[in-house]
Amino acid sequence: MVKRVLLILAGVVVLGVGLVLGFFYGLRPRVRPAQDLHAPTSPEAIERGRYLSEHVLGCAGCHSEIDDTRPGDFLKPGTEYGGRIFEIPADFPGTLAGANISSDPETGIGAWTDGEIVRAIREGIGKDGHTIFPIMNYKAYRRLSDEDVLAVVAYLRTRPPIRRVIPPPDINFPVSMFIRMLPEPVEHSPAAWPDDPAARGELLLEVMGCKDCHSPMERGAIVADKLYAGGMCFEGRFGKVCSPNISSHDAAGIGKWTDADLKRVFREGGGRDGRKLWVMPWSMYRGLTDTDLDALILALRKVPARSDLSPPSELKQP
C-alpha cells in the first residue's frame, strides 16, 4: 500500500514538473512573426532616432564599450553600437553582453528586417526567436509608438558596420526559464510621445530605466516596495559606487534638491558636493532637450518618498 502511494506521488511530481516545463518551454515566450514594417529614411526621422538612441533609451550606452577611466559612461570612440561585454557581480546567474547592433550584416543587425528589429526592441524577441534578457528595457519600450521605434531603426541603419562577434548571454537555470514569461506581442501602436509634461515625464522615467539602477534588488528582481530607494552597488576600476535614493524623501532622497541641482546632475554630472558622478551615464543624458528634462524632473518629484539610506560609495583615488 505504501509503495503504491509513493508511486502515485512520484507520478504526480513527474507530471507536475512536465506541465511546468511544458508551459515555460512550449507556451512561452509568446512569439509572433515579425511585422512587415519599413523604417523611414527622412533626415527628420533619423534625427529623432538619434536623439532617442543616444539620449533617452540608452541604446548607445549598453551596446558600446565604455571608457571606465572617466566618470559619466563616455563611449569609447570606434566602438559605438558594436557591442559591450558587461562586468557583472559574482552572484549574478550567468553572463551578459550588449549585442552588436551596428549595420554589419554578419555580426550586427545589418541582415535583420526592420520588423525584426522592432520586435526585439518592444517585444524582447531576437531574430532567431530567443528571449532577450530584460537588462534591455523592452517592457518599457513597449510604450514606444511605431513612429518612434521605427525612427530608432532608421538611425541604427545609418551606423557604420563594426565586425565584432559578441558572445550571447548565458543565463543559468531557473532564471533562464522565468525570463521566458516577459516577452509579449505589441498588437497595436502605442500613443505618440505625449505633450503633457506630467505624462511625458512619467514615460521618460520609465523608458530611461531610472528604477533599474536606483532600486535595490533581491534574487535578480527589484524590491517592489523600495522603488527608487537606491542601494544598488557597482564595482569597477573607479572603486565601489552605490546608487543614491532618488525618491521625493526630503532627507534620504532628493526632496530638498532644487531644479538647478537636478539639472546639474543631468547636464554636468555634478553632485551637490561638487564631485563628478560615476556609473550614471550623464554623458548621454546631458543631451536631453529642455522640455524633456523639465518633464523628467517633474516626474521625479512625484516618486513616493522612501526613507532608505544607500550604502556609502568607496571611490578610488585617480
Coordinates of C-alpha atoms in Angstrom, one line a residue:
M1 CA 0.0 0.0 0.0
V2 CA 2.8 2.4 1.0
K3 CA 4.7 1.6 -2.2
R4 CA 1.6 2.3 -4.3
V5 CA 1.1 5.6 -2.6
L6 CA 4.7 6.5 -3.2
L7 CA 4.5 5.6 -6.8
I8 CA 1.4 7.7 -7.2
L9 CA 3.1 10.7 -5.6
A10 CA 6.1 10.2 -7.7
G11 CA 3.9 10.2 -10.8
V12 CA 2.2 13.3 -9.7
V13 CA 5.5 15.1 -9.2
V14 CA 6.8 14.0 -12.6
L15 CA 3.5 15.1 -14.2
G16 CA 3.7 18.5 -12.4
V17 CA 7.3 19.0 -13.5
G18 CA 6.4 18.1 -17.0
L19 CA 3.5 20.5 -17.1
V20 CA 5.7 23.3 -15.7
L21 CA 8.4 22.7 -18.2
G22 CA 5.8 22.3 -21.0
F23 CA 4.4 25.7 -20.1
F24 CA 7.7 27.5 -20.0
Y25 CA 9.3 25.9 -23.0
G26 CA 6.2 25.1 -25.0
L27 CA 3.9 28.1 -24.5
R28 CA 6.5 30.7 -23.6
P29 CA 7.8 33.1 -24.7
R30 CA 4.8 34.4 -26.7
V31 CA 6.3 34.9 -30.1
R32 CA 4.7 36.1 -33.3
P33 CA 6.3 36.6 -36.8
A34 CA 8.0 39.9 -37.2
Q35 CA 5.7 42.5 -38.8
D36 CA 6.3 43.8 -42.3
L37 CA 7.4 47.3 -41.2
H38 CA 9.6 49.8 -43.0
A39 CA 11.7 52.5 -41.4
P40 CA 11.6 56.0 -42.9
T41 CA 14.6 57.5 -44.4
S42 CA 13.9 61.2 -43.9
P43 CA 16.5 63.4 -42.1
E44 CA 13.9 64.2 -39.5
A45 CA 13.2 60.6 -38.7
I46 CA 16.9 59.7 -38.5
E47 CA 17.5 62.7 -36.2
R48 CA 14.6 61.6 -34.0
G49 CA 16.1 58.1 -33.8
R50 CA 19.5 59.5 -32.9
Y51 CA 18.0 61.5 -30.1
L52 CA 16.1 58.5 -28.7
S53 CA 19.0 56.1 -29.1
E54 CA 21.7 58.3 -27.7
H55 CA 20.0 60.4 -25.0
V56 CA 16.8 58.6 -23.9
L57 CA 16.7 54.9 -24.4
G58 CA 20.3 54.0 -23.6
C59 CA 21.0 52.1 -26.8
A60 CA 24.4 53.7 -27.2
G61 CA 25.5 53.0 -23.6
C62 CA 24.6 49.4 -23.5
H63 CA 25.7 48.5 -27.0
S64 CA 29.1 50.3 -27.0
E65 CA 32.2 49.9 -24.9
I66 CA 32.5 52.4 -22.0
D67 CA 35.6 54.4 -21.1
D68 CA 35.9 53.4 -17.4
T69 CA 38.8 55.8 -16.7
R70 CA 36.5 58.8 -16.5
P71 CA 33.1 59.4 -14.9
G72 CA 29.9 59.7 -16.9
D73 CA 30.0 56.5 -19.1
F74 CA 31.5 58.1 -22.1
L75 CA 31.7 55.9 -25.1
K76 CA 35.0 54.5 -26.4
P77 CA 35.4 56.0 -29.9
G78 CA 35.2 53.5 -32.6
T79 CA 33.0 51.0 -30.6
E80 CA 29.7 52.7 -31.0
Y81 CA 26.9 50.1 -31.3
G82 CA 29.4 47.4 -31.9
G83 CA 28.5 45.6 -28.6
R84 CA 29.6 45.6 -25.0
I85 CA 30.8 42.9 -22.6
F86 CA 29.3 43.7 -19.1
E87 CA 31.2 43.2 -15.9
I88 CA 28.7 41.6 -13.6
P89 CA 28.7 40.6 -9.9
A90 CA 29.9 37.2 -8.9
D91 CA 26.5 36.3 -7.7
F92 CA 24.7 37.1 -11.0
P93 CA 23.2 33.9 -12.5
G94 CA 25.2 33.8 -15.7
T95 CA 26.9 36.2 -18.1
L96 CA 25.6 39.2 -20.0
A97 CA 26.6 41.2 -23.1
G98 CA 25.1 44.0 -25.1
A99 CA 24.7 42.7 -28.7
N100 CA 26.4 44.2 -31.7
I101 CA 23.7 46.4 -33.2
S102 CA 25.8 48.1 -35.8
S103 CA 24.9 47.7 -39.5
D104 CA 27.3 44.8 -40.0
P105 CA 25.4 42.1 -41.9
E106 CA 27.2 39.2 -40.2
T107 CA 27.9 40.2 -36.6
G108 CA 25.5 43.0 -36.3
I109 CA 21.9 43.6 -37.4
G110 CA 22.5 44.5 -41.0
A111 CA 20.7 41.4 -42.2
W112 CA 17.7 41.9 -39.9
T113 CA 14.5 43.2 -41.3
D114 CA 13.0 46.4 -39.9
G115 CA 10.2 44.4 -38.3
E116 CA 12.7 42.0 -36.6
I117 CA 14.5 45.0 -35.0
V118 CA 11.2 46.5 -33.9
R119 CA 10.2 43.1 -32.4
A120 CA 13.4 42.9 -30.5
I121 CA 13.1 46.4 -29.1
R122 CA 9.5 46.3 -28.0
E123 CA 8.8 42.6 -27.5
G124 CA 12.1 41.2 -26.3
I125 CA 12.5 38.5 -29.1
G126 CA 15.7 38.1 -31.1
K127 CA 15.9 37.3 -34.8
D128 CA 16.1 33.6 -34.0
G129 CA 13.2 33.6 -31.6
H130 CA 15.2 33.6 -28.3
T131 CA 14.2 35.6 -25.3
I132 CA 16.3 38.7 -24.8
F133 CA 17.4 39.2 -21.2
P134 CA 15.5 42.1 -19.6
I135 CA 18.5 44.2 -18.9
M136 CA 17.2 45.6 -22.2
N137 CA 14.2 47.6 -21.0
Y138 CA 11.7 46.2 -23.6
K139 CA 8.9 46.0 -21.0
A140 CA 9.0 49.8 -21.0
Y141 CA 9.9 50.2 -24.7
R142 CA 6.5 48.5 -25.4
R143 CA 5.2 52.0 -24.9
L144 CA 7.1 53.5 -27.9
S145 CA 4.9 54.3 -30.8
D146 CA 5.5 52.8 -34.2
E147 CA 6.8 56.1 -35.4
D148 CA 9.4 56.4 -32.6
V149 CA 10.6 52.8 -32.7
L150 CA 10.9 53.0 -36.5
A151 CA 12.9 56.2 -36.1
V152 CA 15.3 54.3 -33.9
V153 CA 15.6 51.6 -36.6
A154 CA 16.2 54.3 -39.2
Y155 CA 19.1 55.7 -37.2
L156 CA 20.6 52.3 -36.5
R157 CA 20.7 51.7 -40.2
T158 CA 23.0 54.7 -40.6
R159 CA 25.6 53.4 -38.1
P160 CA 28.8 52.2 -39.6
P161 CA 29.3 48.4 -39.6
I162 CA 31.6 47.0 -36.9
R163 CA 32.7 43.5 -37.4
R164 CA 32.7 42.1 -33.9
V165 CA 31.4 38.8 -32.6
I166 CA 29.7 39.3 -29.2
P167 CA 29.1 36.1 -27.2
P168 CA 25.4 35.7 -26.4
P169 CA 24.2 35.9 -22.8
D170 CA 24.4 32.6 -20.9
I171 CA 21.8 32.7 -18.2
N172 CA 21.6 29.9 -15.6
F173 CA 18.5 27.8 -14.9
P174 CA 16.0 28.5 -13.5
V175 CA 16.3 32.3 -14.3
S176 CA 16.6 31.3 -18.0
M177 CA 13.2 29.7 -17.6
F178 CA 11.4 32.6 -15.8
I179 CA 12.5 35.3 -18.2
R180 CA 10.5 33.5 -20.9
M181 CA 7.4 34.9 -19.2
L182 CA 8.4 38.5 -20.1
P183 CA 8.0 38.9 -23.9
E184 CA 4.6 39.9 -25.1
P185 CA 3.5 40.9 -28.6
V186 CA 2.6 44.6 -29.2
E187 CA -0.7 44.3 -31.0
H188 CA -1.3 48.0 -31.7
S189 CA 0.9 51.0 -31.9
P190 CA 1.0 52.8 -28.6
A191 CA 0.2 56.5 -28.4
A192 CA 2.6 59.1 -29.7
W193 CA 5.1 60.9 -27.4
P194 CA 2.8 62.9 -25.0
D195 CA 2.9 66.7 -25.0
D196 CA 1.5 66.9 -21.4
P197 CA 4.5 67.5 -19.1
A198 CA 3.3 65.1 -16.4
A199 CA 2.6 62.3 -18.9
R200 CA 5.8 62.9 -20.8
G201 CA 7.9 62.8 -17.6
E202 CA 6.3 59.6 -16.4
L203 CA 7.1 58.0 -19.8
L204 CA 10.6 59.3 -19.7
L205 CA 11.2 57.9 -16.2
E206 CA 10.1 54.5 -17.3
V207 CA 11.9 54.2 -20.7
M208 CA 15.1 55.7 -19.3
G209 CA 15.2 52.8 -16.8
C210 CA 16.0 55.0 -13.8
K211 CA 14.5 52.5 -11.4
D212 CA 16.7 49.7 -12.6
C213 CA 19.8 51.4 -11.2
H214 CA 18.2 53.3 -8.3
S215 CA 16.3 50.4 -6.7
P216 CA 17.7 47.5 -4.6
M217 CA 17.4 44.0 -6.0
E218 CA 16.9 40.6 -4.4
R219 CA 17.4 37.4 -6.3
G220 CA 17.6 39.3 -9.6
A221 CA 14.4 41.2 -9.1
I222 CA 13.7 44.8 -8.0
V223 CA 12.3 45.1 -4.5
A224 CA 8.8 46.4 -5.3
D225 CA 8.3 48.5 -2.1
K226 CA 11.7 50.2 -2.5
L227 CA 11.5 51.6 -5.9
Y228 CA 13.9 54.5 -6.4
A229 CA 15.3 54.0 -2.8
G230 CA 18.8 53.5 -4.2
G231 CA 21.2 50.9 -2.8
M232 CA 22.4 49.1 -5.9
C233 CA 26.2 48.9 -5.9
F234 CA 28.6 48.8 -8.8
E235 CA 32.3 47.9 -8.7
G236 CA 35.0 48.7 -11.2
R237 CA 38.3 50.5 -11.7
F238 CA 36.7 53.5 -10.0
G239 CA 36.0 51.6 -6.8
K240 CA 32.6 51.0 -5.5
V241 CA 29.6 53.2 -6.3
C242 CA 26.2 52.7 -4.7
S243 CA 23.2 54.4 -6.3
P244 CA 21.5 57.1 -4.2
N245 CA 17.9 57.3 -3.1
I246 CA 16.2 59.5 -5.7
S247 CA 12.7 59.3 -4.2
S248 CA 11.0 62.5 -3.1
H249 CA 12.0 62.0 0.6
D250 CA 13.3 65.3 2.0
A251 CA 16.3 63.8 3.9
A252 CA 17.1 60.4 2.3
G253 CA 16.1 61.4 -1.2
I254 CA 16.0 64.4 -3.5
G255 CA 13.0 66.2 -2.0
K256 CA 15.1 69.2 -1.0
W257 CA 17.1 69.3 -4.2
T258 CA 16.3 72.3 -6.4
D259 CA 15.6 72.0 -10.1
A260 CA 19.0 73.6 -10.7
D261 CA 20.6 70.9 -8.5
L262 CA 19.0 68.2 -10.6
K263 CA 19.8 69.8 -13.9
R264 CA 23.4 70.0 -12.9
V265 CA 23.3 66.2 -12.4
F266 CA 22.0 65.6 -15.9
R267 CA 23.8 68.3 -17.7
E268 CA 27.2 68.2 -16.0
G269 CA 27.3 65.0 -13.9
G270 CA 27.9 67.0 -10.8
G271 CA 26.5 66.0 -7.4
R272 CA 25.6 68.5 -4.7
D273 CA 29.0 68.0 -3.2
G274 CA 30.7 69.1 -6.4
R275 CA 32.1 65.7 -7.3
K276 CA 31.5 64.1 -10.7
L277 CA 29.2 61.1 -10.8
W278 CA 30.4 57.7 -11.8
V279 CA 28.3 54.9 -13.4
M280 CA 25.4 57.2 -14.1
P281 CA 25.5 57.8 -17.9
W282 CA 25.2 61.6 -17.7
S283 CA 27.4 62.0 -20.8
M284 CA 24.3 60.8 -22.7
Y285 CA 21.6 62.3 -20.6
R286 CA 23.1 65.8 -21.0
G287 CA 21.7 65.8 -24.5
L288 CA 18.1 65.7 -23.3
T289 CA 16.0 68.6 -24.5
D290 CA 15.0 71.3 -22.0
T291 CA 11.4 70.2 -22.4
D292 CA 12.2 66.5 -21.7
L293 CA 14.5 67.3 -18.8
D294 CA 11.9 69.6 -17.2
A295 CA 9.3 66.8 -17.6
L296 CA 11.6 64.2 -16.1
I297 CA 12.3 66.3 -13.1
L298 CA 8.5 66.8 -12.6
A299 CA 8.1 63.0 -12.6
L300 CA 11.0 62.6 -10.1
R301 CA 9.2 65.0 -7.8
K302 CA 6.2 62.6 -7.7
V303 CA 8.1 59.5 -6.8
P304 CA 6.8 58.3 -3.4
A305 CA 9.2 59.1 -0.6
R306 CA 11.4 56.3 0.7
S307 CA 13.5 56.7 3.9
D308 CA 16.1 54.1 3.0
L309 CA 19.7 55.3 3.1
S310 CA 22.1 54.0 0.4
P311 CA 25.4 52.5 1.4
P312 CA 28.3 54.9 1.0
S313 CA 30.4 54.8 -2.2
E314 CA 34.1 54.0 -1.9
L315 CA 35.8 55.7 -4.8
K316 CA 39.4 55.1 -5.6
Q317 CA 41.8 58.0 -5.9
P318 CA 42.9 58.6 -9.5

